[in-house]
Short mmCIF file of C-alpha atoms and ligand atoms in Angstrom, two decimals:
data_model
loop_
_atom_site.label_atom_id
_atom_site.label_comp_id
_atom_site.label_asym_id
_atom_site.label_seq_id
_atom_site.Cartn_x
_atom_site.Cartn_y
_atom_site.Cartn_z
CA UNK A 100 129.67 141.85 201.04
CA UNK A 101 128.52 143.52 204.36
CA UNK A 102 127.16 146.72 204.24
CA UNK A 103 127.92 149.34 206.57
CA UNK A 104 125.94 152.49 207.06
CA UNK A 105 127.82 155.49 208.55
CA UNK A 106 125.93 158.42 209.82
CA UNK A 107 127.95 161.64 209.78
CA UNK A 108 130.65 162.49 207.32
CA UNK A 109 132.77 164.71 209.60
CA UNK A 110 136.09 164.59 210.64
CA UNK A 111 135.68 160.94 212.07
CA UNK A 112 132.67 159.52 209.91
CA UNK A 113 134.43 160.22 206.48
CA UNK A 114 137.95 158.66 207.15
CA UNK A 115 136.39 155.61 208.99
CA UNK A 116 133.83 155.32 206.01
CA UNK A 117 136.44 155.56 203.41
CA UNK A 118 138.63 152.99 205.37
CA UNK A 119 136.16 150.32 205.71
CA UNK A 120 134.97 151.15 201.77
CA UNK A 121 138.75 150.54 201.01
CA UNK A 122 138.68 147.22 203.06
CA UNK A 123 136.16 145.27 201.58
CA UNK A 124 132.58 146.72 202.75
CA UNK A 125 130.04 148.12 200.97
CA UNK A 126 129.74 151.39 202.65
CA UNK A 127 126.97 154.05 202.50
CA UNK A 128 128.07 157.42 204.09
CA UNK A 129 125.13 159.51 205.36
CA UNK A 130 125.18 163.24 205.82
CA UNK A 131 122.36 165.85 206.38
CA UNK A 132 124.20 168.38 204.53
CA UNK A 133 123.76 167.79 200.56
CA UNK A 134 126.88 169.75 199.58
CA UNK A 135 129.01 167.28 202.03
CA UNK A 136 127.03 164.46 200.14
CA UNK A 137 127.69 165.80 196.48
CA UNK A 138 131.43 166.51 197.49
CA UNK A 139 132.11 163.02 198.65
CA UNK A 140 130.35 161.44 195.60
CA UNK A 141 132.65 163.30 193.36
CA UNK A 142 135.65 161.68 195.36
CA UNK A 143 136.42 165.19 197.11
CA UNK A 144 136.98 166.27 200.55
CA UNK A 145 135.37 169.15 202.60
CA UNK A 146 137.72 168.85 205.33
CA UNK A 147 141.85 169.17 205.17
CA UNK A 148 143.38 166.08 206.71
CA UNK A 149 146.78 164.49 205.73
CA UNK A 150 145.91 161.39 203.24
CA UNK A 151 142.43 161.82 203.53
CA UNK A 152 141.76 162.98 199.66
CA UNK A 153 143.69 159.91 198.70
CA UNK A 154 141.79 157.72 200.87
CA UNK A 155 138.52 159.03 199.75
CA UNK A 156 139.30 158.93 196.21
CA UNK A 157 140.39 155.56 196.43
CA UNK A 158 137.18 154.45 198.23
CA UNK A 159 134.65 156.16 195.95
CA UNK A 160 136.72 154.76 192.82
CA UNK A 161 136.40 151.13 194.19
CA UNK A 162 132.69 151.70 194.05
CA UNK A 163 132.37 150.65 197.69
CA UNK A 164 131.78 154.09 199.09
CA UNK A 165 128.75 156.08 198.31
CA UNK A 166 127.14 159.23 200.04
CA UNK A 167 123.52 159.77 200.68
CA UNK A 168 121.47 162.26 202.52
CA UNK A 169 119.22 159.38 204.20
CA UNK A 170 120.39 156.02 205.67
CA UNK A 171 119.42 152.68 204.26
CA UNK A 172 119.23 148.98 205.54
CA UNK A 173 122.48 147.88 206.32
CA UNK A 174 124.32 145.16 208.54
CA UNK A 175 125.98 147.58 210.41
CA UNK A 176 125.36 151.04 211.65
CA UNK A 177 128.04 153.62 212.70
CA UNK A 178 127.04 156.89 214.42
CA UNK A 179 129.48 159.38 213.99
CA UNK A 180 127.84 162.73 214.51
CA UNK A 181 128.91 165.69 216.53
CA UNK A 182 128.21 165.96 220.46
CA UNK A 183 128.53 169.82 221.10
CA UNK A 184 127.87 171.55 224.32
CA UNK A 185 125.33 174.19 224.77
CA UNK A 186 125.78 177.73 226.20
CA UNK A 187 124.86 176.29 229.44
CA UNK A 188 127.77 173.74 229.27
CA UNK A 189 125.20 171.10 228.90
CA UNK A 190 125.70 168.01 226.58
CA UNK A 191 123.53 168.33 223.25
CA UNK A 192 122.68 164.77 222.23
CA UNK A 193 120.33 166.06 219.49
CA UNK A 194 122.65 164.79 216.68
CA UNK A 195 122.71 161.30 218.07
CA UNK A 196 118.92 160.96 219.03
CA UNK A 197 118.37 162.31 215.16
CA UNK A 198 120.63 159.67 213.90
CA UNK A 199 119.08 156.89 216.22
CA UNK A 200 115.54 157.62 215.31
CA UNK A 201 116.63 157.49 211.42
CA UNK A 202 117.97 154.02 211.89
CA UNK A 203 115.50 152.54 214.13
CA UNK A 204 112.71 151.60 211.33
CA UNK A 205 115.81 150.13 209.22
CA UNK A 206 116.91 147.84 212.14
CA UNK A 207 116.94 144.13 211.51
CA UNK A 208 117.76 141.07 213.60
CA UNK A 209 121.44 140.25 213.71
CA UNK A 210 122.15 144.33 212.88
CA UNK A 211 125.14 146.03 214.84
CA UNK A 212 124.74 149.33 215.79
CA UNK A 213 127.95 151.06 216.97
CA UNK A 214 128.47 154.88 218.55
CA UNK A 215 131.49 156.68 217.65
CA UNK A 216 130.67 160.28 219.30
CA UNK A 217 132.23 161.37 222.17
CA UNK A 218 129.13 161.03 224.80
CA UNK A 219 128.24 161.39 228.23
CA UNK A 220 128.69 158.11 230.50
CA UNK A 221 125.22 156.38 230.29
CA UNK A 222 124.43 157.44 226.81
CA UNK A 223 124.63 154.01 225.00
CA UNK A 224 122.64 152.39 227.70
CA UNK A 225 119.97 154.91 228.48
CA UNK A 226 119.72 157.49 225.39
CA UNK A 227 120.51 155.40 222.46
CA UNK A 228 119.26 151.80 223.54
CA UNK A 229 115.61 153.06 224.18
CA UNK A 230 115.51 154.85 220.98
CA UNK A 231 116.69 151.72 218.87
CA UNK A 232 114.32 149.33 221.09
CA UNK A 233 111.20 151.52 220.23
CA UNK A 234 111.32 149.82 216.97
CA UNK A 235 110.45 146.42 218.90
CA UNK A 236 113.93 144.64 218.68
CA UNK A 237 115.85 144.24 221.66
CA UNK A 238 119.59 145.29 222.18
CA UNK A 239 121.67 142.34 223.23
CA UNK A 240 119.15 139.70 221.88
CA UNK A 241 118.03 140.98 218.48
CA UNK A 242 120.92 143.38 217.59
CA UNK A 243 124.11 144.54 218.72
CA UNK A 244 125.12 147.70 220.53
CA UNK A 245 128.48 149.01 221.43
CA UNK A 246 130.44 152.28 222.20
CA UNK A 247 133.64 152.21 219.99
CA UNK A 248 134.87 155.73 220.64
CA UNK A 249 137.42 157.46 218.08
CA UNK A 250 140.67 158.43 219.35
CA UNK A 251 142.48 159.98 216.44
CA UNK A 252 144.50 163.25 216.74
CA UNK A 253 143.39 165.64 214.04
CA UNK A 254 146.23 166.20 211.75
CA UNK A 255 147.02 162.39 212.08
CA UNK A 256 143.65 161.16 211.57
CA UNK A 257 144.32 158.75 208.88
CA UNK A 258 147.54 157.27 210.15
CA UNK A 259 146.18 157.02 213.76
CA UNK A 260 142.58 155.66 212.53
CA UNK A 261 145.05 152.41 211.70
CA UNK A 262 147.61 152.39 214.26
CA UNK A 263 145.78 153.54 217.47
CA UNK A 264 144.73 150.93 220.31
CA UNK A 265 140.99 150.72 220.30
CA UNK A 266 138.75 150.53 223.67
CA UNK A 267 135.43 149.04 222.70
CA UNK A 268 132.62 148.80 225.16
CA UNK A 269 129.33 146.71 224.54
CA UNK A 270 126.03 146.45 226.30
CA UNK A 271 127.12 142.90 226.68
CA UNK A 272 130.27 140.81 225.69
CA UNK A 273 128.72 139.61 222.44
CA UNK A 274 128.03 143.28 221.36
CA UNK A 275 131.69 144.13 222.20
CA UNK A 276 133.10 141.18 220.01
CA UNK A 277 130.78 141.91 217.15
CA UNK A 278 131.93 145.45 216.93
CA UNK A 279 135.72 144.40 217.56
CA UNK A 280 135.16 142.13 214.39
CA UNK A 281 134.29 145.27 212.32
CA UNK A 282 137.32 147.35 213.61
CA UNK A 283 139.80 144.38 213.52
CA UNK A 284 139.49 144.63 209.40
CA UNK A 285 141.75 147.78 209.46
CA UNK A 286 143.00 148.61 212.91
CA UNK A 287 146.35 147.34 213.61
CA UNK A 288 146.67 148.73 217.41
CA UNK A 289 145.43 146.32 220.06
CA UNK A 290 141.58 146.04 220.69
CA UNK A 291 140.47 146.24 224.17
CA UNK A 292 136.98 145.08 225.15
CA UNK A 293 134.76 146.45 228.20
CA UNK A 294 131.31 147.56 228.97
CA UNK A 295 129.86 150.61 227.38
CA UNK A 296 129.66 153.11 230.09
CA UNK A 297 133.31 152.28 231.05
CA UNK A 298 134.28 153.00 227.45
CA UNK A 299 132.53 156.13 227.44
CA UNK A 300 134.36 157.12 230.84
CA UNK A 301 137.58 156.09 229.34
CA UNK A 302 137.24 158.26 226.14
CA UNK A 303 136.21 161.44 228.51
CA UNK A 304 138.94 160.85 230.98
CA UNK A 305 141.82 161.03 228.27
CA UNK A 306 140.68 164.44 227.21
CA UNK A 307 140.25 165.47 230.54
CA UNK A 308 143.49 164.66 231.65
CA UNK A 309 145.18 166.50 228.88
CA UNK A 310 142.74 169.55 229.50
CA UNK A 311 143.69 169.53 233.40
CA UNK A 312 147.51 169.00 232.48
CA UNK A 313 147.20 172.05 230.05
CA UNK A 314 145.53 174.15 232.78
CA UNK A 315 148.51 173.61 235.01
CA UNK A 316 151.04 174.63 232.37
CA UNK A 317 148.98 177.66 231.97
CA UNK A 318 148.98 178.44 235.52
CA UNK A 319 152.66 177.89 235.65
CA UNK A 320 153.06 180.22 232.68
CA UNK A 321 151.11 183.00 234.37
CA UNK A 322 153.39 182.27 237.43
CA UNK A 323 156.52 182.27 235.66
CA UNK A 324 155.77 185.43 233.79
CA UNK A 325 155.42 187.19 237.37
CA UNK A 326 158.56 185.67 238.57
CA UNK A 327 160.46 186.81 235.50
CA UNK A 328 161.67 183.01 234.63
CA UNK A 329 161.00 180.90 231.70
CA UNK A 330 158.14 178.48 231.96
CA UNK A 331 159.12 176.74 228.91
CA UNK A 332 162.48 175.80 230.48
CA UNK A 333 160.73 174.92 233.67
CA UNK A 334 158.63 172.40 231.82
CA UNK A 335 161.72 170.97 229.64
CA UNK A 336 163.92 170.67 232.92
CA UNK A 337 160.87 169.17 235.11
CA UNK A 338 159.88 166.64 232.45
CA UNK A 339 163.32 165.14 232.49
CA UNK A 340 162.02 163.58 235.54
CA UNK A 341 160.90 159.96 234.34
CA UNK A 342 157.56 160.41 236.01
CA UNK A 343 156.58 164.09 234.84
CA UNK A 344 155.01 165.08 231.65
CA UNK A 345 153.89 168.57 232.14
CA UNK A 346 151.89 169.86 228.77
CA UNK A 347 152.35 172.98 227.13
CA UNK A 348 150.96 176.66 228.23
CA UNK A 349 149.27 178.30 225.17
CA UNK A 350 146.53 180.99 224.32
CA UNK A 351 143.73 178.77 225.34
CA UNK A 352 142.47 175.26 224.53
CA UNK A 353 140.24 174.92 221.50
CA UNK A 354 138.67 171.96 219.27
CA UNK A 355 135.54 170.31 219.58
CA UNK A 356 137.23 167.53 222.09
CA UNK A 357 139.24 168.99 225.06
CA UNK A 358 137.17 172.16 225.45
CA UNK A 359 134.11 170.56 225.30
CA UNK A 360 134.21 167.00 226.60
CA UNK A 361 135.00 167.91 230.29
CA UNK A 362 131.71 169.34 230.63
CA UNK A 363 130.03 166.01 229.90
CA UNK A 364 131.12 164.84 233.47
CA UNK A 365 130.98 168.12 235.33
CA UNK A 366 127.18 168.44 234.20
CA UNK A 367 126.38 165.04 235.76
CA UNK A 368 128.44 165.60 238.80
CA UNK A 369 129.00 169.04 239.65
CA UNK A 370 129.94 168.68 243.24
CA UNK A 371 132.55 166.07 242.68
CA UNK A 372 134.19 167.72 239.70
CA UNK A 373 135.97 170.69 241.16
CA UNK A 374 139.37 170.02 239.55
CA UNK A 375 137.85 169.35 236.19
CA UNK A 376 135.67 172.52 236.13
CA UNK A 377 138.67 174.81 237.67
CA UNK A 378 140.83 173.56 234.82
CA UNK A 379 138.22 174.35 232.08
CA UNK A 380 137.78 177.71 233.79
CA UNK A 381 141.56 178.42 233.72
CA UNK A 382 142.25 177.13 230.15
CA UNK A 383 139.07 179.45 229.20
CA UNK A 384 140.67 182.56 230.81
CA UNK A 385 143.95 182.24 228.52
CA UNK A 386 142.59 184.33 225.82
CA UNK A 387 142.01 187.34 228.26
CA UNK A 388 145.47 186.88 229.72
CA UNK A 389 146.95 186.95 226.07
CA UNK A 390 145.07 190.09 225.44
CA UNK A 391 146.09 191.55 228.96
CA UNK A 392 149.87 190.96 228.46
CA UNK A 393 149.49 192.31 225.09
CA UNK A 394 148.22 195.44 226.51
CA UNK A 395 151.01 195.40 228.96
CA UNK A 396 153.60 195.00 226.14
CA UNK A 397 152.36 197.88 223.99
CA UNK A 398 151.79 200.13 226.83
CA UNK A 399 155.31 201.09 227.22
CA UNK A 400 154.98 202.32 223.63
CA UNK A 401 152.68 205.02 221.95
CA UNK A 402 151.07 204.45 219.04
CA UNK A 403 152.29 207.44 216.47
CA UNK A 404 148.69 208.08 214.78
CA UNK A 405 146.44 207.21 217.44
CA UNK A 406 142.92 207.72 216.16
CA UNK A 407 140.45 208.94 219.11
CA UNK A 408 136.94 208.40 218.02
CA UNK A 409 134.73 211.29 218.28
CA UNK A 410 131.90 209.30 219.75
CA UNK A 411 132.50 207.72 223.00
CA UNK A 412 130.99 204.45 223.21
CA UNK A 413 130.69 201.96 225.95
CA UNK A 414 134.02 200.11 224.54
CA UNK A 415 137.21 200.79 226.21
CA UNK A 416 139.67 202.47 223.73
CA UNK A 417 142.60 201.16 225.25
CA UNK A 418 144.09 199.37 222.15
CA UNK A 419 142.98 202.64 219.95
CA UNK A 420 145.88 203.34 217.30
CA UNK A 421 147.50 199.86 217.51
CA UNK A 422 147.45 197.54 214.76
CA UNK A 423 148.09 194.01 215.54
CA UNK A 424 148.86 191.27 212.80
CA UNK A 425 147.77 187.89 214.32
CA UNK A 426 149.31 184.95 213.08
CA UNK A 427 147.20 181.51 212.99
CA UNK A 428 143.59 181.09 214.04
CA UNK A 429 143.17 177.37 213.80
CA UNK A 430 142.79 176.07 217.22
CA UNK A 431 146.40 174.30 217.01
CA UNK A 432 149.06 174.03 214.60
CA UNK A 433 148.93 172.48 210.69
CA UNK A 434 145.26 171.91 210.83
CA UNK A 435 142.14 174.16 209.11
CA UNK A 436 140.02 173.70 211.80
CA UNK A 437 139.13 176.67 213.91
CA UNK A 438 136.02 175.37 215.86
CA UNK A 439 136.49 176.48 219.73
CA UNK A 440 139.55 178.35 218.87
CA UNK A 441 140.94 180.64 221.45
CA UNK A 442 141.79 183.03 218.94
CA UNK A 443 138.18 183.82 218.47
CA UNK A 444 137.95 185.49 222.11
CA UNK A 445 141.19 187.03 221.82
CA UNK A 446 140.23 188.93 218.59
CA UNK A 447 136.72 189.78 220.08
CA UNK A 448 138.37 191.24 222.99
CA UNK A 449 140.99 192.97 220.87
CA UNK A 450 137.69 194.52 218.89
CA UNK A 451 136.07 195.54 221.93
CA UNK A 452 139.37 197.30 223.25
CA UNK A 453 139.69 199.20 219.81
CA UNK A 454 142.64 197.51 218.60
CA UNK A 455 142.71 197.24 214.73
CA UNK A 456 144.02 194.22 213.50
CA UNK A 457 144.65 191.90 210.58
CA UNK A 458 144.58 187.96 210.42
CA UNK A 459 146.72 185.65 208.43
CA UNK A 460 146.20 181.63 208.56
CA UNK A 461 147.57 179.71 205.94
CA UNK A 462 145.19 176.64 206.34
CA UNK A 463 141.95 178.25 207.75
CA UNK A 464 139.25 179.03 205.15
CA UNK A 465 136.09 179.65 206.98
CA UNK A 466 136.25 181.98 209.89
CA UNK A 467 134.06 185.09 211.38
CA UNK A 468 136.57 187.51 211.02
CA UNK A 469 138.25 188.71 207.47
CA UNK A 470 141.33 186.45 206.75
CA UNK A 471 144.11 188.63 204.96
CA UNK A 472 147.32 187.54 202.60
CA UNK A 473 150.19 187.54 204.59
CA UNK A 474 151.84 190.57 203.07
CA UNK A 475 148.49 192.58 203.73
CA UNK A 476 148.44 191.36 207.43
CA UNK A 477 151.87 192.47 207.99
CA UNK A 478 151.97 195.81 206.28
CA UNK A 479 152.00 198.82 208.75
CA UNK A 480 151.55 196.57 211.78
CA UNK A 481 153.07 197.53 215.20
CA UNK A 482 153.09 193.98 216.58
CA UNK A 483 152.82 190.30 215.44
CA UNK A 484 150.83 188.02 217.58
CA UNK A 485 151.20 184.50 217.24
CA UNK A 486 148.31 182.33 218.29
CA UNK A 487 148.94 179.01 216.56
CA UNK A 488 151.83 176.87 216.12
CA UNK A 489 151.44 176.37 212.24
CA UNK A 490 154.82 174.82 210.78
CA UNK A 491 154.94 178.14 208.26
CA UNK A 492 155.34 180.54 211.42
CA UNK A 493 158.38 178.60 212.68
CA UNK A 494 160.53 179.73 209.76
CA UNK A 495 159.69 183.10 208.99
CA UNK A 496 162.39 186.03 207.97
CA UNK A 497 162.22 188.48 210.66
CA UNK A 498 164.53 190.83 208.73
CA UNK A 499 162.04 190.60 205.68
CA UNK A 500 158.91 191.09 207.71
CA UNK A 501 160.35 193.86 209.82
CA UNK A 502 160.73 196.11 206.53
CA UNK A 503 156.64 195.69 206.14
CA UNK A 504 155.84 196.42 209.55
CA UNK A 505 155.55 199.71 211.37
CA UNK A 506 157.20 198.65 214.61
CA UNK A 507 159.17 195.48 215.31
CA UNK A 508 157.19 193.80 218.12
CA UNK A 509 156.41 190.12 218.57
CA UNK A 510 154.30 188.33 220.86
CA UNK A 511 154.74 184.53 220.56
CA UNK A 512 151.94 182.69 222.72
CA UNK A 513 153.12 179.38 221.33
CA UNK A 514 157.03 179.66 221.81
CA UNK A 515 157.85 178.59 218.29
CA UNK A 516 159.83 181.16 217.25
CA UNK A 517 163.90 181.57 217.88
CA UNK A 518 163.87 184.59 219.99
CA UNK A 519 167.70 185.36 219.23
CA UNK A 520 166.95 185.47 215.52
CA UNK A 521 164.18 187.86 216.21
CA UNK A 522 166.15 190.15 218.42
CA UNK A 523 169.17 190.30 216.19
CA UNK A 524 166.77 191.60 213.57
CA UNK A 525 165.91 194.43 215.57
CA UNK A 526 162.38 192.82 217.11
CA UNK A 527 161.55 193.09 220.71
CA UNK A 528 160.66 189.56 221.53
CA UNK A 529 157.92 188.53 224.12
CA UNK A 530 156.51 185.15 224.76
CA UNK A 531 153.52 183.79 226.84
CA UNK A 532 155.22 182.34 229.84
CA UNK A 533 158.24 184.42 230.12
CA UNK A 534 158.36 187.56 232.19
CA UNK A 535 160.39 190.24 230.40
CA UNK A 536 161.62 191.08 227.28
CA UNK A 537 163.88 187.90 226.39
CA UNK A 538 167.73 188.73 227.00
CA UNK A 539 169.49 185.73 226.41
N1 LIG B 284 146.98 172.43 223.57
C1 LIG B 284 147.70 173.34 224.66
N2 LIG B 284 148.81 172.49 225.24
C2 LIG B 284 149.34 171.29 225.08
C3 LIG B 284 148.54 170.38 224.25
C4 LIG B 284 147.33 171.09 223.55
O1 LIG B 284 147.54 174.21 224.75
O2 LIG B 284 150.23 170.72 225.60
C5 LIG B 284 145.85 172.95 222.96
C6 LIG B 284 146.23 172.97 221.57
O3 LIG B 284 146.60 173.89 221.26
C7 LIG B 284 144.50 172.81 221.21
C8 LIG B 284 143.92 171.97 222.24
O4 LIG B 284 144.85 171.85 223.39
O5 LIG B 284 144.07 174.22 221.16
C9 LIG B 284 143.65 170.51 221.93
O6 LIG B 284 144.79 170.13 221.24
P1 LIG B 284 145.21 168.59 221.23
O7 LIG B 284 146.11 168.27 220.41
O8 LIG B 284 145.45 168.12 222.80
O9 LIG B 284 143.81 167.48 221.06
P2 LIG B 284 142.50 167.44 220.01
O10 LIG B 284 141.43 168.33 220.70
O11 LIG B 284 143.14 168.03 218.83
O12 LIG B 284 142.43 165.92 219.98
C10 LIG B 284 142.23 165.23 221.17
C11 LIG B 284 143.06 164.19 221.11
N3 LIG B 284 142.77 163.74 222.47
C12 LIG B 284 144.05 163.06 223.25
O13 LIG B 284 145.20 163.39 222.96
C13 LIG B 284 143.92 162.61 224.67
C14 LIG B 284 142.59 163.13 220.03
O14 LIG B 284 143.39 161.94 220.39
C15 LIG B 284 141.02 162.67 220.40
O15 LIG B 284 140.63 161.85 219.54
C16 LIG B 284 140.40 164.25 220.29
O16 LIG B 284 140.72 164.94 221.17
C17 LIG B 284 138.77 163.78 220.22
O17 LIG B 284 138.24 163.65 219.32
O18 LIG B 284 138.17 163.43 221.42
#
């Protein structure tokens, strides 16, 4: 039985390791976090993803998946570690380097090394290759080396891992073919072979395309608010054109991909990437816009029990006295992931501006601000602020909620509620991308 060592048991490494284990490979899943190792060895999961629990349990029970803190000799090594950006928007490849350094002493002739982590163009050739070759073996001669970017959508990881087409880039043709042989075992979508730097660029452009398109939608939303028309209607109608696919506006772009990957190219080519960096800045400015709009919405109202602080601090107390119930902090709907979530800058600004707020999210467990139960979050609130498009928020009962609240105002930044129903229950309804109180 071929042995595969998967480095990193996160959102990609864990499903990939489990998938390989349930398809007849002996798999060692490596993670630096002992808690993750212990959880996986129990057949449990530390991240929520539909179908993942069943997959991991099956993999562990089959005896083919085992987790460990350190890598072991194997036939194939798959690196699936994070590649974050630093504060200065530079790619941080430390985790890739550490993973590569840990496998160099274990490499044997005939091995295959695969990188899955999203990486700046050139990483395979100029970062990974020299580290692995420092052990004395030569890539393309003694071992194969390829870039095999993951493409799965969080929330649909298990399904997409099987069904999506894959792009695999080798440092040479033989490396790409060696990698394809492994993935073909469970991938039902087509597998397309190319060079490793091309594959790195393909992966980045997929997410950049989305980020730029969302920035366009966000710009459109702000213009429509000023115009007093409905951006969502504009998008629906424009998308009827067979060659137009405008994405959706929102409170900002989060997650560990779209908000991060574009910087990998901007860092290398700052003078050639004005569109990419402008899109990033546009999307990053959306939390500001949400708070500005919220203040505008509430400025027509006066909080009844405004508590003016006795000591004047350097904060702007514009929001003092208002209680906002925030619904959703995950970076997008129906997932538990709050990495790079635009909800965080929204909340930080609300805090700076003296608003009080409560937060409810039915999926997220781990968040820098305190999370409340649904009822706790709503009691006495002046305004509901929807930041995440969780399904749970699409079917709320405004009449019931209204009874718990102090004022009936809702600001929906995802366009997921039915404005008519809410208006009929006495709510003032505001949406991102719509200029005024909605009158249908
Ligand atoms: N968003 C919008 N408007 C939209 C679509 C998304 O504001 O029209 C926001 C979301 O709310 C979220 C962010 O963008 O905050 C990103 O969400 P997403 O669903 O676009 O993407 P991710 O980051 O969850 O996953 C992406 C996917 N890339 C593409 O669809 C091209 C996924 O396939 C990749 O595997 C993943 O990045 C990755 O790991 O790179």
